[in-house]
Amino acid sequence: MKSIAVFCGANNGNNPVYAVAAKAFGQLLARESITLVFGGGKVGLMGVIADSVLAAGGSAIGVIPQSLVAREVAHNNLTQLHVVETMHERKALMASLSDGFVAMPGGLGTFDEICEIITWNQLGILVKPCAFLNINSYFNPLLQMFDTCVAEGFLRQERRDSLIVEEDGAALLKKLRQYEPLITDKWTDLKKI
């Protein structure tokens, strides 16, 4: 695994545990020679993880829409910074630059990004691992919603099971490396639903 996209907050959150974890995960990525691909911001957890990767001698690639550069939130000291026109272009470029995806605590943008990648995997647009670094049990309500989707027949159990969930960054990286793609196609077995 050469690169991982990390989706996370443009804020630090109210609990300092989130920034501490972002810093530690950034250091881990640098130690493991894994390039960080992220939203390109210098603010919030995005800035924390990028600064941490760079301070530890790693590489950080940012992808940011022009509208956010104009608001002066772009990180200017990255290994690479790609400026795109739209959020759609941002997500597509991040997906093409990354071997796997990790959601860390964040808001609606983080949920949007990781859920879109999970959907792209389900549709066969991508075949890459998706993971949640579940710091402070942050994602438990979302994961419970996924379980409800399974129980109500809107998500297959094997797709839910393919999502990696860990509280520890090293354990999460290990599972990302061991990931075996789900070969099933959502549309092949429609008659079974």
PDB file of C-alpha atoms in Angstrom:
ATOM      1  CA  MET A   1       0.000   0.000   0.000  1.00  0.00           C
ATOM      2  CA  LYS A   2       1.693   3.164  -1.223  1.00  0.00           C
ATOM      3  CA  SER A   3      -0.953   5.811  -0.552  1.00  0.00           C
ATOM      4  CA  ILE A   4      -4.015   6.240   1.638  1.00  0.00           C
ATOM      5  CA  ALA A   5      -6.708   8.878   1.355  1.00  0.00           C
ATOM      6  CA  VAL A   6      -7.767  10.161   4.751  1.00  0.00           C
ATOM      7  CA  PHE A   7     -11.100  11.918   5.084  1.00  0.00           C
ATOM      8  CA  CYS A   8     -11.376  13.971   8.272  1.00  0.00           C
ATOM      9  CA  GLY A   9     -12.639  17.187   9.779  1.00  0.00           C
ATOM     10  CA  ALA A  10     -11.778  20.740   8.862  1.00  0.00           C
ATOM     11  CA  ASN A  11     -12.190  21.323  12.616  1.00  0.00           C
ATOM     12  CA  ASN A  12     -10.395  19.689  15.529  1.00  0.00           C
ATOM     13  CA  GLY A  13     -13.575  18.741  17.371  1.00  0.00           C
ATOM     14  CA  ASN A  14     -14.280  19.424  21.026  1.00  0.00           C
ATOM     15  CA  ASN A  15     -12.207  16.572  22.439  1.00  0.00           C
ATOM     16  CA  PRO A  16      -8.392  16.835  22.149  1.00  0.00           C
ATOM     17  CA  VAL A  17      -8.233  13.054  21.626  1.00  0.00           C
ATOM     18  CA  TYR A  18      -9.060  13.585  17.926  1.00  0.00           C
ATOM     19  CA  ALA A  19      -6.066  15.814  17.197  1.00  0.00           C
ATOM     20  CA  VAL A  20      -3.781  13.532  19.220  1.00  0.00           C
ATOM     21  CA  ALA A  21      -4.944  10.546  17.151  1.00  0.00           C
ATOM     22  CA  ALA A  22      -4.584  12.448  13.859  1.00  0.00           C
ATOM     23  CA  LYS A  23      -1.015  13.373  14.763  1.00  0.00           C
ATOM     24  CA  ALA A  24      -0.186   9.781  15.728  1.00  0.00           C
ATOM     25  CA  PHE A  25      -1.738   8.378  12.537  1.00  0.00           C
ATOM     26  CA  GLY A  26       0.225  10.875  10.444  1.00  0.00           C
ATOM     27  CA  GLN A  27       3.451   9.808  12.128  1.00  0.00           C
ATOM     28  CA  LEU A  28       2.561   6.166  11.487  1.00  0.00           C
ATOM     29  CA  LEU A  29       1.937   6.813   7.790  1.00  0.00           C
ATOM     30  CA  ALA A  30       5.318   8.520   7.486  1.00  0.00           C
ATOM     31  CA  ARG A  31       7.106   5.669   9.309  1.00  0.00           C
ATOM     32  CA  GLU A  32       5.451   3.137   7.021  1.00  0.00           C
ATOM     33  CA  SER A  33       6.342   5.198   3.894  1.00  0.00           C
ATOM     34  CA  ILE A  34       2.674   5.582   2.985  1.00  0.00           C
ATOM     35  CA  THR A  35       1.771   8.796   1.193  1.00  0.00           C
ATOM     36  CA  LEU A  36      -1.102  10.752   2.711  1.00  0.00           C
ATOM     37  CA  VAL A  37      -3.744  11.891   0.214  1.00  0.00           C
ATOM     38  CA  PHE A  38      -6.174  14.338   1.803  1.00  0.00           C
ATOM     39  CA  GLY A  39      -8.406  17.335   1.219  1.00  0.00           C
ATOM     40  CA  GLY A  40      -5.529  19.819   1.048  1.00  0.00           C
ATOM     41  CA  GLY A  41      -6.587  22.027   3.950  1.00  0.00           C
ATOM     42  CA  LYS A  42      -4.364  23.516   6.625  1.00  0.00           C
ATOM     43  CA  VAL A  43      -7.225  23.659   9.132  1.00  0.00           C
ATOM     44  CA  GLY A  44      -8.640  21.173  11.605  1.00  0.00           C
ATOM     45  CA  LEU A  45      -7.690  17.507  11.638  1.00  0.00           C
ATOM     46  CA  MET A  46      -6.684  17.822   7.979  1.00  0.00           C
ATOM     47  CA  GLY A  47      -3.952  20.251   8.931  1.00  0.00           C
ATOM     48  CA  VAL A  48      -2.922  18.192  11.960  1.00  0.00           C
ATOM     49  CA  ILE A  49      -2.433  14.969  10.012  1.00  0.00           C
ATOM     50  CA  ALA A  50      -0.658  16.683   7.099  1.00  0.00           C
ATOM     51  CA  ASP A  51       1.705  18.565   9.411  1.00  0.00           C
ATOM     52  CA  SER A  52       2.394  15.342  11.304  1.00  0.00           C
ATOM     53  CA  VAL A  53       3.227  13.380   8.145  1.00  0.00           C
ATOM     54  CA  LEU A  54       5.507  16.130   6.855  1.00  0.00           C
ATOM     55  CA  ALA A  55       7.257  16.679  10.202  1.00  0.00           C
ATOM     56  CA  ALA A  56       8.062  12.944  10.290  1.00  0.00           C
ATOM     57  CA  GLY A  57       9.598  13.072   6.801  1.00  0.00           C
ATOM     58  CA  GLY A  58       6.636  11.640   4.896  1.00  0.00           C
ATOM     59  CA  SER A  59       4.757  12.747   1.799  1.00  0.00           C
ATOM     60  CA  ALA A  60       1.406  14.532   1.764  1.00  0.00           C
ATOM     61  CA  ILE A  61      -0.646  15.190  -1.367  1.00  0.00           C
ATOM     62  CA  GLY A  62      -3.538  17.617  -1.077  1.00  0.00           C
ATOM     63  CA  VAL A  63      -6.508  17.932  -3.414  1.00  0.00           C
ATOM     64  CA  ILE A  64      -8.570  21.075  -2.938  1.00  0.00           C
ATOM     65  CA  PRO A  65     -11.196  22.960  -4.944  1.00  0.00           C
ATOM     66  CA  GLN A  66     -10.359  26.477  -6.095  1.00  0.00           C
ATOM     67  CA  SER A  67     -13.214  27.883  -4.001  1.00  0.00           C
ATOM     68  CA  LEU A  68     -11.431  26.769  -0.813  1.00  0.00           C
ATOM     69  CA  VAL A  69      -8.060  28.057  -1.998  1.00  0.00           C
ATOM     70  CA  ALA A  70      -9.771  31.434  -2.438  1.00  0.00           C
ATOM     71  CA  ARG A  71     -10.813  31.276   1.233  1.00  0.00           C
ATOM     72  CA  GLU A  72      -7.151  30.800   2.198  1.00  0.00           C
ATOM     73  CA  VAL A  73      -7.555  27.369   3.771  1.00  0.00           C
ATOM     74  CA  ALA A  74      -5.146  25.529   1.432  1.00  0.00           C
ATOM     75  CA  HIS A  75      -2.048  23.991   3.001  1.00  0.00           C
ATOM     76  CA  ASN A  76       0.909  25.595   1.229  1.00  0.00           C
ATOM     77  CA  ASN A  77       3.747  23.327   2.375  1.00  0.00           C
ATOM     78  CA  LEU A  78       2.738  19.965   0.920  1.00  0.00           C
ATOM     79  CA  THR A  79       4.643  17.500  -1.222  1.00  0.00           C
ATOM     80  CA  GLN A  80       2.019  18.222  -3.899  1.00  0.00           C
ATOM     81  CA  LEU A  81      -1.138  20.316  -4.009  1.00  0.00           C
ATOM     82  CA  HIS A  82      -3.688  19.722  -6.758  1.00  0.00           C
ATOM     83  CA  VAL A  83      -6.197  22.534  -7.239  1.00  0.00           C
ATOM     84  CA  VAL A  84      -9.406  21.405  -8.952  1.00  0.00           C
ATOM     85  CA  GLU A  85     -12.624  23.147  -9.909  1.00  0.00           C
ATOM     86  CA  THR A  86     -15.263  21.124  -8.076  1.00  0.00           C
ATOM     87  CA  MET A  87     -15.780  18.848  -5.088  1.00  0.00           C
ATOM     88  CA  HIS A  88     -16.647  16.057  -7.528  1.00  0.00           C
ATOM     89  CA  GLU A  89     -13.265  16.444  -9.220  1.00  0.00           C
ATOM     90  CA  ARG A  90     -11.624  16.482  -5.799  1.00  0.00           C
ATOM     91  CA  LYS A  91     -13.128  13.133  -4.793  1.00  0.00           C
ATOM     92  CA  ALA A  92     -12.379  11.526  -8.156  1.00  0.00           C
ATOM     93  CA  LEU A  93      -8.735  12.614  -8.091  1.00  0.00           C
ATOM     94  CA  MET A  94      -8.293  11.531  -4.477  1.00  0.00           C
ATOM     95  CA  ALA A  95      -9.760   8.141  -5.410  1.00  0.00           C
ATOM     96  CA  SER A  96      -7.369   7.713  -8.334  1.00  0.00           C
ATOM     97  CA  LEU A  97      -4.330   8.693  -6.235  1.00  0.00           C
ATOM     98  CA  SER A  98      -5.127   6.308  -3.361  1.00  0.00           C
ATOM     99  CA  ASP A  99      -4.771   2.592  -2.689  1.00  0.00           C
ATOM    100  CA  GLY A 100      -7.200   2.688   0.250  1.00  0.00           C
ATOM    101  CA  PHE A 101      -9.418   5.031   2.249  1.00  0.00           C
ATOM    102  CA  VAL A 102      -9.669   5.904   5.926  1.00  0.00           C
ATOM    103  CA  ALA A 103     -12.346   8.011   7.583  1.00  0.00           C
ATOM    104  CA  MET A 104     -11.333   9.779  10.768  1.00  0.00           C
ATOM    105  CA  PRO A 105     -13.712  11.941  12.803  1.00  0.00           C
ATOM    106  CA  GLY A 106     -15.237  14.766  10.817  1.00  0.00           C
ATOM    107  CA  GLY A 107     -18.539  16.260   9.777  1.00  0.00           C
ATOM    108  CA  LEU A 108     -20.866  15.977   6.817  1.00  0.00           C
ATOM    109  CA  GLY A 109     -18.051  16.268   4.282  1.00  0.00           C
ATOM    110  CA  THR A 110     -16.275  13.277   5.834  1.00  0.00           C
ATOM    111  CA  PHE A 111     -19.492  11.219   5.800  1.00  0.00           C
ATOM    112  CA  ASP A 112     -20.137  12.204   2.190  1.00  0.00           C
ATOM    113  CA  GLU A 113     -16.621  11.259   1.091  1.00  0.00           C
ATOM    114  CA  ILE A 114     -16.378   7.848   2.749  1.00  0.00           C
ATOM    115  CA  CYS A 115     -19.950   6.876   1.845  1.00  0.00           C
ATOM    116  CA  GLU A 116     -19.329   7.781  -1.800  1.00  0.00           C
ATOM    117  CA  ILE A 117     -16.215   5.610  -1.895  1.00  0.00           C
ATOM    118  CA  ILE A 118     -18.094   2.714  -0.257  1.00  0.00           C
ATOM    119  CA  THR A 119     -20.788   3.134  -2.919  1.00  0.00           C
ATOM    120  CA  TRP A 120     -18.191   3.197  -5.731  1.00  0.00           C
ATOM    121  CA  ASN A 121     -16.829  -0.082  -4.363  1.00  0.00           C
ATOM    122  CA  GLN A 122     -20.334  -1.544  -4.258  1.00  0.00           C
ATOM    123  CA  LEU A 123     -20.902  -0.545  -7.888  1.00  0.00           C
ATOM    124  CA  GLY A 124     -17.510  -1.862  -9.015  1.00  0.00           C
ATOM    125  CA  ILE A 125     -16.176   1.586  -9.948  1.00  0.00           C
ATOM    126  CA  LEU A 126     -13.389   0.965  -7.420  1.00  0.00           C
ATOM    127  CA  VAL A 127     -12.027  -2.119  -5.704  1.00  0.00           C
ATOM    128  CA  LYS A 128     -10.151  -0.591  -2.762  1.00  0.00           C
ATOM    129  CA  PRO A 129     -10.433  -0.995   1.012  1.00  0.00           C
ATOM    130  CA  CYS A 130     -12.485   1.417   3.108  1.00  0.00           C
ATOM    131  CA  ALA A 131     -11.796   1.844   6.812  1.00  0.00           C
ATOM    132  CA  PHE A 132     -12.924   3.821   9.830  1.00  0.00           C
ATOM    133  CA  LEU A 133     -10.386   4.920  12.441  1.00  0.00           C
ATOM    134  CA  ASN A 134     -13.004   4.868  15.177  1.00  0.00           C
ATOM    135  CA  ILE A 135     -11.408   7.238  17.664  1.00  0.00           C
ATOM    136  CA  ASN A 136     -13.420   7.682  20.859  1.00  0.00           C
ATOM    137  CA  SER A 137     -16.143   5.434  19.317  1.00  0.00           C
ATOM    138  CA  TYR A 138     -16.977   8.378  17.056  1.00  0.00           C
ATOM    139  CA  PHE A 139     -18.395   6.317  14.199  1.00  0.00           C
ATOM    140  CA  ASN A 140     -20.512   3.946  16.306  1.00  0.00           C
ATOM    141  CA  PRO A 141     -23.833   5.628  15.380  1.00  0.00           C
ATOM    142  CA  LEU A 142     -22.978   5.515  11.651  1.00  0.00           C
ATOM    143  CA  LEU A 143     -21.880   1.884  11.890  1.00  0.00           C
ATOM    144  CA  GLN A 144     -25.134   1.109  13.701  1.00  0.00           C
ATOM    145  CA  MET A 145     -26.979   2.746  10.789  1.00  0.00           C
ATOM    146  CA  PHE A 146     -25.125   0.431   8.386  1.00  0.00           C
ATOM    147  CA  ASP A 147     -26.265  -2.518  10.528  1.00  0.00           C
ATOM    148  CA  THR A 148     -29.828  -1.225  10.303  1.00  0.00           C
ATOM    149  CA  CYS A 149     -29.444  -1.037   6.510  1.00  0.00           C
ATOM    150  CA  VAL A 150     -28.469  -4.732   6.528  1.00  0.00           C
ATOM    151  CA  ALA A 151     -31.325  -5.704   8.847  1.00  0.00           C
ATOM    152  CA  GLU A 152     -33.847  -3.840   6.689  1.00  0.00           C
ATOM    153  CA  GLY A 153     -32.546  -5.307   3.404  1.00  0.00           C
ATOM    154  CA  PHE A 154     -30.867  -2.223   1.936  1.00  0.00           C
ATOM    155  CA  LEU A 155     -27.246  -3.365   2.308  1.00  0.00           C
ATOM    156  CA  ARG A 156     -25.736  -6.796   1.963  1.00  0.00           C
ATOM    157  CA  GLN A 157     -24.024  -8.273   4.996  1.00  0.00           C
ATOM    158  CA  GLU A 158     -20.843  -9.044   3.039  1.00  0.00           C
ATOM    159  CA  ARG A 159     -20.565  -5.383   1.996  1.00  0.00           C
ATOM    160  CA  ARG A 160     -20.987  -4.272   5.621  1.00  0.00           C
ATOM    161  CA  ASP A 161     -18.424  -6.881   6.707  1.00  0.00           C
ATOM    162  CA  SER A 162     -15.912  -5.573   4.163  1.00  0.00           C
ATOM    163  CA  LEU A 163     -15.645  -2.251   6.032  1.00  0.00           C
ATOM    164  CA  ILE A 164     -12.596  -2.118   8.284  1.00  0.00           C
ATOM    165  CA  VAL A 165     -13.181  -0.617  11.734  1.00  0.00           C
ATOM    166  CA  GLU A 166     -10.382  -0.129  14.269  1.00  0.00           C
ATOM    167  CA  GLU A 167      -9.592   2.189  17.162  1.00  0.00           C
ATOM    168  CA  ASP A 168      -5.831   1.725  16.719  1.00  0.00           C
ATOM    169  CA  GLY A 169      -3.982   3.080  13.681  1.00  0.00           C
ATOM    170  CA  ALA A 170      -1.441   0.244  13.454  1.00  0.00           C
ATOM    171  CA  ALA A 171      -4.173  -2.418  13.604  1.00  0.00           C
ATOM    172  CA  LEU A 172      -6.112  -0.520  10.946  1.00  0.00           C
ATOM    173  CA  LEU A 173      -3.075  -0.383   8.622  1.00  0.00           C
ATOM    174  CA  LYS A 174      -2.525  -4.105   9.064  1.00  0.00           C
ATOM    175  CA  LYS A 175      -6.119  -4.829   8.032  1.00  0.00           C
ATOM    176  CA  LEU A 176      -5.866  -2.455   5.072  1.00  0.00           C
ATOM    177  CA  ARG A 177      -2.840  -4.398   3.852  1.00  0.00           C
ATOM    178  CA  GLN A 178      -4.652  -7.734   4.321  1.00  0.00           C
ATOM    179  CA  TYR A 179      -7.810  -6.577   2.549  1.00  0.00           C
ATOM    180  CA  GLU A 180      -9.262  -8.989   0.036  1.00  0.00           C
ATOM    181  CA  PRO A 181     -11.684  -7.364  -2.402  1.00  0.00           C
ATOM    182  CA  LEU A 182     -15.303  -8.352  -2.350  1.00  0.00           C
ATOM    183  CA  ILE A 183     -15.938 -10.022  -5.694  1.00  0.00           C
ATOM    184  CA  THR A 184     -19.711  -9.981  -5.596  1.00  0.00           C
ATOM    185  CA  ASP A 185     -21.550  -7.567  -7.844  1.00  0.00           C
ATOM    186  CA  LYS A 186     -24.569  -5.798  -6.371  1.00  0.00           C
ATOM    187  CA  TRP A 187     -26.527  -6.240  -9.587  1.00  0.00           C
ATOM    188  CA  THR A 188     -25.754  -9.904 -10.423  1.00  0.00           C
ATOM    189  CA  ASP A 189     -27.955 -11.419  -7.753  1.00  0.00           C
ATOM    190  CA  LEU A 190     -30.880  -9.033  -7.979  1.00  0.00           C
ATOM    191  CA  LYS A 191     -33.334 -11.922  -8.221  1.00  0.00           C
ATOM    192  CA  LYS A 192     -32.244 -13.134  -4.775  1.00  0.00           C
ATOM    193  CA  ILE A 193     -33.275  -9.878  -3.121  1.00  0.00           C
TER     194      ILE A 193
END
